[in-house]
């Protein structure tokens, strides 16, 4: 088993890591073409994505003496440890050093002493075969001088796993669990879309805990759904104490969101759920698995309000957050393009901070918001049966998986999901 087999998914990143390892193991092949070994590798990405695991896999596969530095001492003690570690690595060269969570080396955002020390240590071993790996949660917090070529020649951005990687990670963890056949891995990946690797592992483990507590012989779809809602989204799946009318209104609101997104961008809804954020409360949300164009995004945001107003025949309250997000989307476009390109006119040409410019932008914004509300209601009115079926399904199942949504929406749209 290769050390890189410990990294599940992330094939492109593994390829880059294996290339670096190959340079270590076959230096003559690269030297013959005039290629030199990079001096350093920076793995940049938010916490919980496995950056340290990737670094450790490279270190293990290299077979070189390896040293690790983490900030766990006061500034004076840490700087001494840093210098000593680089000295040991130089004596043991060829070798590797891992600077784990390097952006956390400084405990004070205004202090650069630690980063200056890292630069100095790297420069001291520049002519020695000492390869430096650093993991950071946010490279933007580091000084540019530390990130320049000659220090970190290779920089890899580690993103949250995409659907394909998530399926591979889930399949790996399920090898140790007994999952019921009532949920597909593809639906699980959609439930956990946009989650970090750590969140994936935690949610799958929690599902197993719930199943064991229930004395179930397998982990069911209900266990997985509960684990995702509580662990990743921090909401309760229990809406039993909520008023029935509130449940119905929430179901219709979310059904409106689903219908518009699936009609305009088929296959985009990862899952939809009714949940509780506080006692006797019923709310809900949908999660998308792909980017939407500006118009689809705005109409989706307005769809909950529109669906409720069409059904109940009165202004829907409690939609302020959706309205604010929709307005923000329109405002950004107005401020980028002016009115030209939206309404087809350019009134004054003033789109700076002037009072006239602000007034024009707000006028355009309100007109555009009303126009999108009308378009959204028109679309939903033409698809009342779809909204009703989605609302009924939400009330019955409480959480609609990706496959549930595609099964319902596929009967109402002309364009199939990608």
Coordinates of C-alpha atoms in Angstrom, one line a residue:
X1 CA 0.0 0.0 0.0
X2 CA 1.4 3.4 -1.0
X3 CA 1.5 6.2 1.5
X4 CA -0.7 8.2 -1.0
X5 CA -3.4 5.6 -0.8
X6 CA -4.2 7.1 2.6
X7 CA -5.5 10.2 0.8
X8 CA -9.1 9.4 -0.4
X9 CA -10.1 11.3 -3.5
X10 CA -8.2 14.4 -4.5
X11 CA -6.6 12.6 -7.5
X12 CA -5.2 15.8 -9.0
X13 CA -3.5 16.8 -5.8
X14 CA -2.1 13.3 -5.3
X15 CA -0.6 13.4 -8.8
X16 CA 1.3 16.6 -7.8
X17 CA 2.5 15.1 -4.6
X18 CA 3.6 11.9 -6.4
X19 CA 5.5 14.1 -8.9
X20 CA 7.5 15.7 -6.1
X21 CA 8.2 12.3 -4.6
X22 CA 9.3 11.1 -8.0
X23 CA 11.8 13.9 -8.2
X24 CA 13.2 12.8 -4.8
X25 CA 13.5 9.2 -5.8
X26 CA 14.8 9.8 -9.4
X27 CA 16.8 13.0 -9.3
X28 CA 19.1 12.1 -12.2
X29 CA 16.2 11.9 -14.6
X30 CA 15.1 15.4 -13.8
X31 CA 18.7 16.8 -13.6
X32 CA 19.3 15.4 -17.1
X33 CA 16.7 17.8 -18.4
X34 CA 17.9 20.7 -16.3
X35 CA 15.1 20.5 -13.8
X36 CA 15.8 21.4 -10.2
X37 CA 13.9 20.3 -7.2
X38 CA 11.4 22.9 -5.9
X39 CA 12.4 24.3 -2.5
X40 CA 9.0 24.2 -0.9
X41 CA 5.4 23.2 -1.1
X42 CA 2.5 25.2 0.3
X43 CA -0.9 23.5 0.9
X44 CA -3.5 26.1 1.3
X45 CA -7.1 25.5 2.4
X46 CA -9.6 25.8 5.2
X47 CA -9.4 23.5 8.3
X48 CA -10.6 19.9 8.0
X49 CA -9.6 19.1 4.4
X50 CA -6.7 16.8 5.1
X51 CA -3.8 19.1 4.3
X52 CA -1.6 17.6 7.1
X53 CA -2.5 14.1 6.0
X54 CA -1.4 15.0 2.4
X55 CA 1.9 16.4 3.7
X56 CA 2.5 13.4 5.9
X57 CA 1.8 11.1 3.0
X58 CA 4.5 12.9 0.9
X59 CA 6.9 12.7 3.8
X60 CA 6.4 9.0 4.3
X61 CA 6.7 8.2 0.6
X62 CA 9.9 10.2 0.3
X63 CA 11.7 8.0 2.7
X64 CA 13.8 11.0 3.9
X65 CA 14.5 12.1 7.5
X66 CA 11.5 14.3 8.3
X67 CA 11.0 17.0 11.0
X68 CA 7.7 18.7 12.0
X69 CA 7.3 22.2 13.5
X70 CA 4.0 23.3 15.2
X71 CA 3.4 26.4 17.3
X72 CA 3.1 25.1 20.8
X73 CA 5.5 27.4 22.8
X74 CA 5.9 31.0 23.6
X75 CA 7.5 33.3 21.0
X76 CA 11.0 33.0 22.3
X77 CA 10.9 29.3 22.8
X78 CA 9.2 28.8 19.4
X79 CA 11.8 30.8 17.5
X80 CA 14.5 28.7 19.2
X81 CA 12.7 25.5 18.2
X82 CA 12.3 26.7 14.7
X83 CA 16.0 27.4 14.3
X84 CA 17.1 24.2 15.9
X85 CA 14.8 22.1 13.7
X86 CA 16.1 23.7 10.5
X87 CA 19.6 23.0 11.8
X88 CA 18.8 19.3 12.4
X89 CA 17.2 19.1 8.9
X90 CA 20.3 20.7 7.3
X91 CA 22.6 18.2 9.1
X92 CA 20.4 15.2 8.0
X93 CA 19.9 16.5 4.4
X94 CA 18.5 15.4 2.1
X95 CA 15.5 15.9 4.4
X96 CA 12.0 17.4 4.8
X97 CA 10.5 19.8 7.2
X98 CA 6.7 20.2 7.8
X99 CA 5.6 23.6 9.0
X100 CA 2.1 22.7 10.2
X101 CA -0.5 25.5 10.4
X102 CA 2.2 28.0 9.5
X103 CA -0.3 30.9 9.4
X104 CA -0.8 30.2 13.1
X105 CA 2.9 30.6 13.9
X106 CA 2.2 34.3 14.9
X107 CA -0.3 34.7 17.7
X108 CA -0.6 38.4 16.9
X109 CA -1.8 39.6 13.5
X110 CA 0.5 42.6 13.7
X111 CA 3.6 40.5 14.5
X112 CA 5.8 39.3 11.7
X113 CA 8.7 38.0 13.8
X114 CA 7.8 34.4 13.3
X115 CA 7.4 34.7 9.6
X116 CA 10.6 36.6 9.3
X117 CA 12.3 33.8 11.2
X118 CA 10.8 31.2 8.8
X119 CA 12.1 33.2 5.8
X120 CA 15.6 33.4 7.4
X121 CA 15.7 29.7 8.2
X122 CA 14.6 28.8 4.7
X123 CA 17.2 31.1 3.2
X124 CA 20.0 29.5 5.4
X125 CA 19.3 26.1 3.9
X126 CA 18.7 27.3 0.4
X127 CA 21.8 25.6 -1.0
X128 CA 21.1 22.3 0.8
X129 CA 18.6 19.6 -0.2
X130 CA 16.0 20.5 2.5
X131 CA 12.5 20.4 1.2
X132 CA 10.0 22.5 3.2
X133 CA 6.2 21.7 3.3
X134 CA 3.8 24.2 4.9
X135 CA 0.1 23.9 5.6
X136 CA -2.0 27.0 6.0
X137 CA -5.7 27.8 6.5
X138 CA -5.4 31.1 4.7
X139 CA -2.4 32.1 2.7
X140 CA -3.6 35.7 2.4
X141 CA -2.5 36.2 6.0
X142 CA 1.1 35.5 5.1
X143 CA 3.6 38.1 3.9
X144 CA 4.2 38.1 0.1
X145 CA 7.9 37.8 0.7
X146 CA 7.4 34.4 2.3
X147 CA 5.3 33.1 -0.6
X148 CA 7.6 34.1 -3.4
X149 CA 9.2 31.6 -5.8
X150 CA 12.5 30.3 -4.3
X151 CA 10.8 29.7 -1.0
X152 CA 7.5 28.0 -1.9
X153 CA 7.8 27.2 -5.6
X154 CA 4.7 24.9 -5.5
X155 CA 1.4 26.1 -4.1
X156 CA -1.7 23.8 -4.0
X157 CA -5.1 25.1 -3.2
X158 CA -7.1 22.3 -1.3
X159 CA -10.8 22.8 -1.8
X160 CA -13.7 21.0 -0.2
X161 CA -14.3 17.7 -1.9
X162 CA -16.5 17.8 -5.0
X163 CA -19.3 15.3 -5.5
X164 CA -17.1 12.7 -7.0
X165 CA -14.5 13.0 -4.3
X166 CA -17.2 13.0 -1.6
X167 CA -18.6 9.7 -3.0
X168 CA -15.2 8.2 -2.8
X169 CA -14.6 9.3 0.7
X170 CA -18.1 8.1 1.8
X171 CA -17.5 4.8 0.1
X172 CA -14.2 4.4 2.0
X173 CA -15.8 5.1 5.4
X174 CA -18.8 2.9 4.7
X175 CA -16.5 -0.1 4.3
X176 CA -16.3 0.0 8.1
X177 CA -20.0 0.4 8.6
X178 CA -23.2 -1.5 7.9
X179 CA -25.4 0.8 5.9
X180 CA -29.0 -0.1 5.0
X181 CA -29.9 -0.3 1.3
X182 CA -32.5 2.5 1.6
X183 CA -30.0 5.2 0.7
X184 CA -27.6 5.4 -2.2
X185 CA -24.0 6.7 -1.9
X186 CA -24.9 9.4 -4.5
X187 CA -27.7 10.7 -2.3
X188 CA -25.3 10.6 0.7
X189 CA -22.8 12.7 -1.3
X190 CA -25.6 15.2 -2.1
X191 CA -26.6 15.3 1.6
X192 CA -22.9 16.2 2.4
X193 CA -22.3 18.4 -0.6
X194 CA -19.9 21.3 0.3
X195 CA -18.9 19.6 3.5
X196 CA -15.2 19.3 4.6
X197 CA -13.5 15.9 4.9
X198 CA -13.7 16.3 8.7
X199 CA -17.5 17.0 8.5
X200 CA -18.0 13.9 6.2
X201 CA -16.2 11.7 8.7
X202 CA -18.0 13.2 11.7
X203 CA -21.5 12.9 10.2
X204 CA -21.0 9.3 9.1
X205 CA -19.7 8.4 12.5
X206 CA -22.7 10.1 14.2
X207 CA -25.1 8.2 12.0
X208 CA -23.5 4.9 13.2
X209 CA -23.8 6.2 16.8
X210 CA -27.6 6.9 16.3
X211 CA -28.1 3.5 14.8
X212 CA -26.3 1.7 17.6
X213 CA -28.3 3.6 20.2
X214 CA -31.5 2.6 18.4
X215 CA -30.3 -1.0 18.6
X216 CA -30.5 -1.2 14.8
X217 CA -28.5 -3.7 12.9
X218 CA -27.9 -1.3 10.0
X219 CA -27.5 2.5 9.5
X220 CA -30.7 3.7 7.8
X221 CA -31.3 6.8 5.7
X222 CA -33.0 8.4 8.7
X223 CA -29.9 8.0 10.8
X224 CA -27.7 9.6 8.0
X225 CA -30.2 12.5 7.6
X226 CA -30.3 13.2 11.3
X227 CA -26.5 13.1 11.6
X228 CA -26.1 15.5 8.7
X229 CA -28.6 18.0 9.9
X230 CA -27.3 18.0 13.5
X231 CA -23.6 17.7 12.8
X232 CA -23.1 19.8 9.7
X233 CA -26.0 22.2 9.7
X234 CA -26.6 22.4 13.5
X235 CA -30.4 22.1 13.3
X236 CA -32.8 19.6 14.7
X237 CA -34.8 17.2 12.5
X238 CA -37.6 17.1 15.1
X239 CA -40.5 19.4 14.1
X240 CA -43.2 17.4 15.9
X241 CA -43.9 20.2 18.3
X242 CA -44.4 22.8 15.6
X243 CA -47.8 24.1 14.7
X244 CA -49.3 22.1 11.7
X245 CA -50.0 25.4 9.8
X246 CA -46.4 26.4 10.3
X247 CA -45.2 23.1 8.9
X248 CA -47.5 23.4 5.9
X249 CA -46.3 27.0 5.2
X250 CA -42.7 26.0 5.6
X251 CA -43.2 23.1 3.2
X252 CA -44.8 25.3 0.6
X253 CA -42.0 27.9 1.0
X254 CA -39.3 25.3 0.4
X255 CA -41.3 23.7 -2.4
X256 CA -41.3 27.0 -4.2
X257 CA -37.5 27.2 -3.9
X258 CA -37.1 23.6 -5.2
X259 CA -39.5 24.1 -8.1
X260 CA -37.9 27.3 -9.5
X261 CA -34.3 26.0 -9.2
X262 CA -35.2 22.6 -10.8
X263 CA -37.2 24.2 -13.6
X264 CA -34.5 26.7 -14.4
X265 CA -31.4 24.6 -13.6
X266 CA -32.4 20.9 -13.6
X267 CA -30.5 18.7 -11.1
X268 CA -29.2 21.7 -9.0
X269 CA -31.0 20.8 -5.7
X270 CA -28.8 18.6 -3.6
X271 CA -31.5 18.0 -0.9
X272 CA -34.3 19.8 0.9
X273 CA -35.5 19.6 4.4
X274 CA -37.9 20.8 7.1
X275 CA -36.1 21.3 10.4
X276 CA -36.2 23.2 13.7
X277 CA -33.8 25.9 14.9
X278 CA -35.6 26.4 18.2
X279 CA -38.3 24.7 20.2
X280 CA -41.7 24.5 18.5
X281 CA -40.2 26.1 15.4
X282 CA -40.5 24.8 11.9
X283 CA -38.3 26.2 9.1
X284 CA -36.4 24.6 6.3
X285 CA -33.7 25.0 3.7
X286 CA -32.5 23.6 0.4
X287 CA -28.9 23.0 -0.6
X288 CA -27.7 23.4 -4.1
X289 CA -24.8 21.4 -5.7
X290 CA -23.8 23.8 -8.5
X291 CA -23.4 27.4 -9.3
X292 CA -26.4 29.3 -10.6
X293 CA -26.5 32.3 -12.9
X294 CA -27.6 35.5 -11.4
X295 CA -31.2 35.4 -12.7
X296 CA -31.8 31.8 -11.5
X297 CA -30.3 32.6 -8.2
X298 CA -32.5 35.7 -7.7
X299 CA -35.7 33.9 -8.8
X300 CA -34.9 30.9 -6.5
X301 CA -34.4 33.3 -3.6
X302 CA -37.8 34.9 -4.3
X303 CA -39.6 31.6 -4.9
X304 CA -40.4 30.8 -1.3
X305 CA -42.2 34.1 -0.8
X306 CA -43.9 33.8 -4.2
X307 CA -45.1 30.3 -3.6
X308 CA -46.7 31.2 -0.3
X309 CA -48.4 34.4 -1.7
X310 CA -49.8 32.5 -4.6
X311 CA -51.3 29.8 -2.3
X312 CA -52.5 31.9 0.6
X313 CA -53.4 35.0 -1.3
X314 CA -51.7 37.4 1.1
X315 CA -48.2 38.9 1.6
X316 CA -45.8 36.3 3.0
X317 CA -44.0 37.3 6.1
X318 CA -40.7 35.9 7.4
X319 CA -39.0 36.1 4.0
X320 CA -36.8 39.1 4.8
X321 CA -33.5 37.1 4.6
X322 CA -34.4 35.8 1.1
X323 CA -35.4 39.3 0.0
X324 CA -32.2 40.8 1.3
X325 CA -30.0 38.2 -0.5
X326 CA -32.0 38.7 -3.7
X327 CA -31.6 42.5 -3.5
X328 CA -27.9 42.2 -2.8
X329 CA -27.5 40.1 -6.0
X330 CA -29.3 42.7 -8.0
X331 CA -27.4 45.6 -6.4
X332 CA -24.0 44.0 -7.2
X333 CA -25.0 43.8 -10.8
X334 CA -26.3 47.3 -10.9
X335 CA -23.1 48.7 -9.3
X336 CA -21.0 46.7 -11.8
X337 CA -22.9 47.5 -15.0
X338 CA -25.0 50.5 -14.1
X339 CA -28.5 50.4 -15.4
X340 CA -27.2 49.8 -18.9
X341 CA -27.4 46.0 -19.5
X342 CA -30.3 45.6 -17.0
X343 CA -33.0 48.0 -18.1
X344 CA -31.3 48.9 -21.3
X345 CA -30.9 52.6 -20.4
X346 CA -28.2 54.6 -18.7
X347 CA -29.8 57.6 -16.9
X348 CA -26.9 59.8 -15.7
X349 CA -23.8 57.6 -16.0
X350 CA -23.1 58.3 -12.3
X351 CA -22.5 55.0 -10.5
X352 CA -20.0 56.3 -8.0
X353 CA -20.9 57.4 -4.4
X354 CA -22.9 60.5 -5.4
X355 CA -26.4 60.9 -4.1
X356 CA -27.9 60.9 -7.6
X357 CA -26.0 57.7 -8.4
X358 CA -27.3 56.1 -5.2
X359 CA -30.8 57.1 -5.9
X360 CA -30.7 55.8 -9.4
X361 CA -29.3 52.5 -8.3
X362 CA -32.0 52.1 -5.6
X363 CA -34.7 52.9 -8.1
X364 CA -33.4 50.3 -10.5
X365 CA -33.0 47.8 -7.7
X366 CA -36.7 48.1 -6.7
X367 CA -37.9 47.9 -10.2
X368 CA -35.7 44.8 -10.9
X369 CA -36.9 43.2 -7.6
X370 CA -40.5 43.7 -8.6
X371 CA -39.8 42.4 -12.1
X372 CA -38.2 39.2 -10.8
X373 CA -41.0 38.7 -8.3
X374 CA -43.5 38.8 -11.1
X375 CA -41.5 36.4 -13.3
X376 CA -41.1 34.0 -10.3
X377 CA -44.8 34.0 -9.6
X378 CA -45.6 33.5 -13.2
X379 CA -43.4 30.5 -13.4
X380 CA -44.8 29.0 -10.2
X381 CA -48.4 29.7 -11.3
X382 CA -47.7 27.7 -14.4
X383 CA -46.4 24.8 -12.3
X384 CA -48.8 24.7 -9.4
X385 CA -49.1 20.9 -9.5
X386 CA -45.3 20.6 -9.1
X387 CA -45.2 22.9 -6.1
X388 CA -48.1 21.0 -4.5
X389 CA -46.5 17.6 -5.0
X390 CA -43.2 18.9 -3.6
X391 CA -44.9 20.4 -0.6
X392 CA -46.9 17.2 0.1
X393 CA -43.7 15.1 -0.2
X394 CA -41.8 17.4 2.2
X395 CA -44.7 17.2 4.8
X396 CA -44.7 13.4 4.5
X397 CA -40.9 12.7 4.4
X398 CA -39.6 15.9 6.0
X399 CA -36.3 15.5 4.0
X400 CA -36.2 15.0 0.3
X401 CA -33.0 13.4 -1.0
X402 CA -31.6 14.3 -4.4
X403 CA -33.2 11.3 -6.0
X404 CA -36.6 12.1 -4.5
X405 CA -36.5 15.6 -6.0
X406 CA -35.4 14.3 -9.4
X407 CA -38.1 11.7 -9.4
X408 CA -40.8 14.4 -8.8
X409 CA -39.4 17.2 -10.9
X410 CA -38.5 15.0 -13.8
X411 CA -42.2 14.6 -14.6
X412 CA -42.8 18.3 -14.9
X413 CA -39.9 19.7 -16.9
X414 CA -39.0 19.5 -20.5
X415 CA -35.3 19.6 -19.9
X416 CA -33.8 16.5 -18.1
X417 CA -31.3 17.0 -15.3
X418 CA -27.6 16.8 -16.4

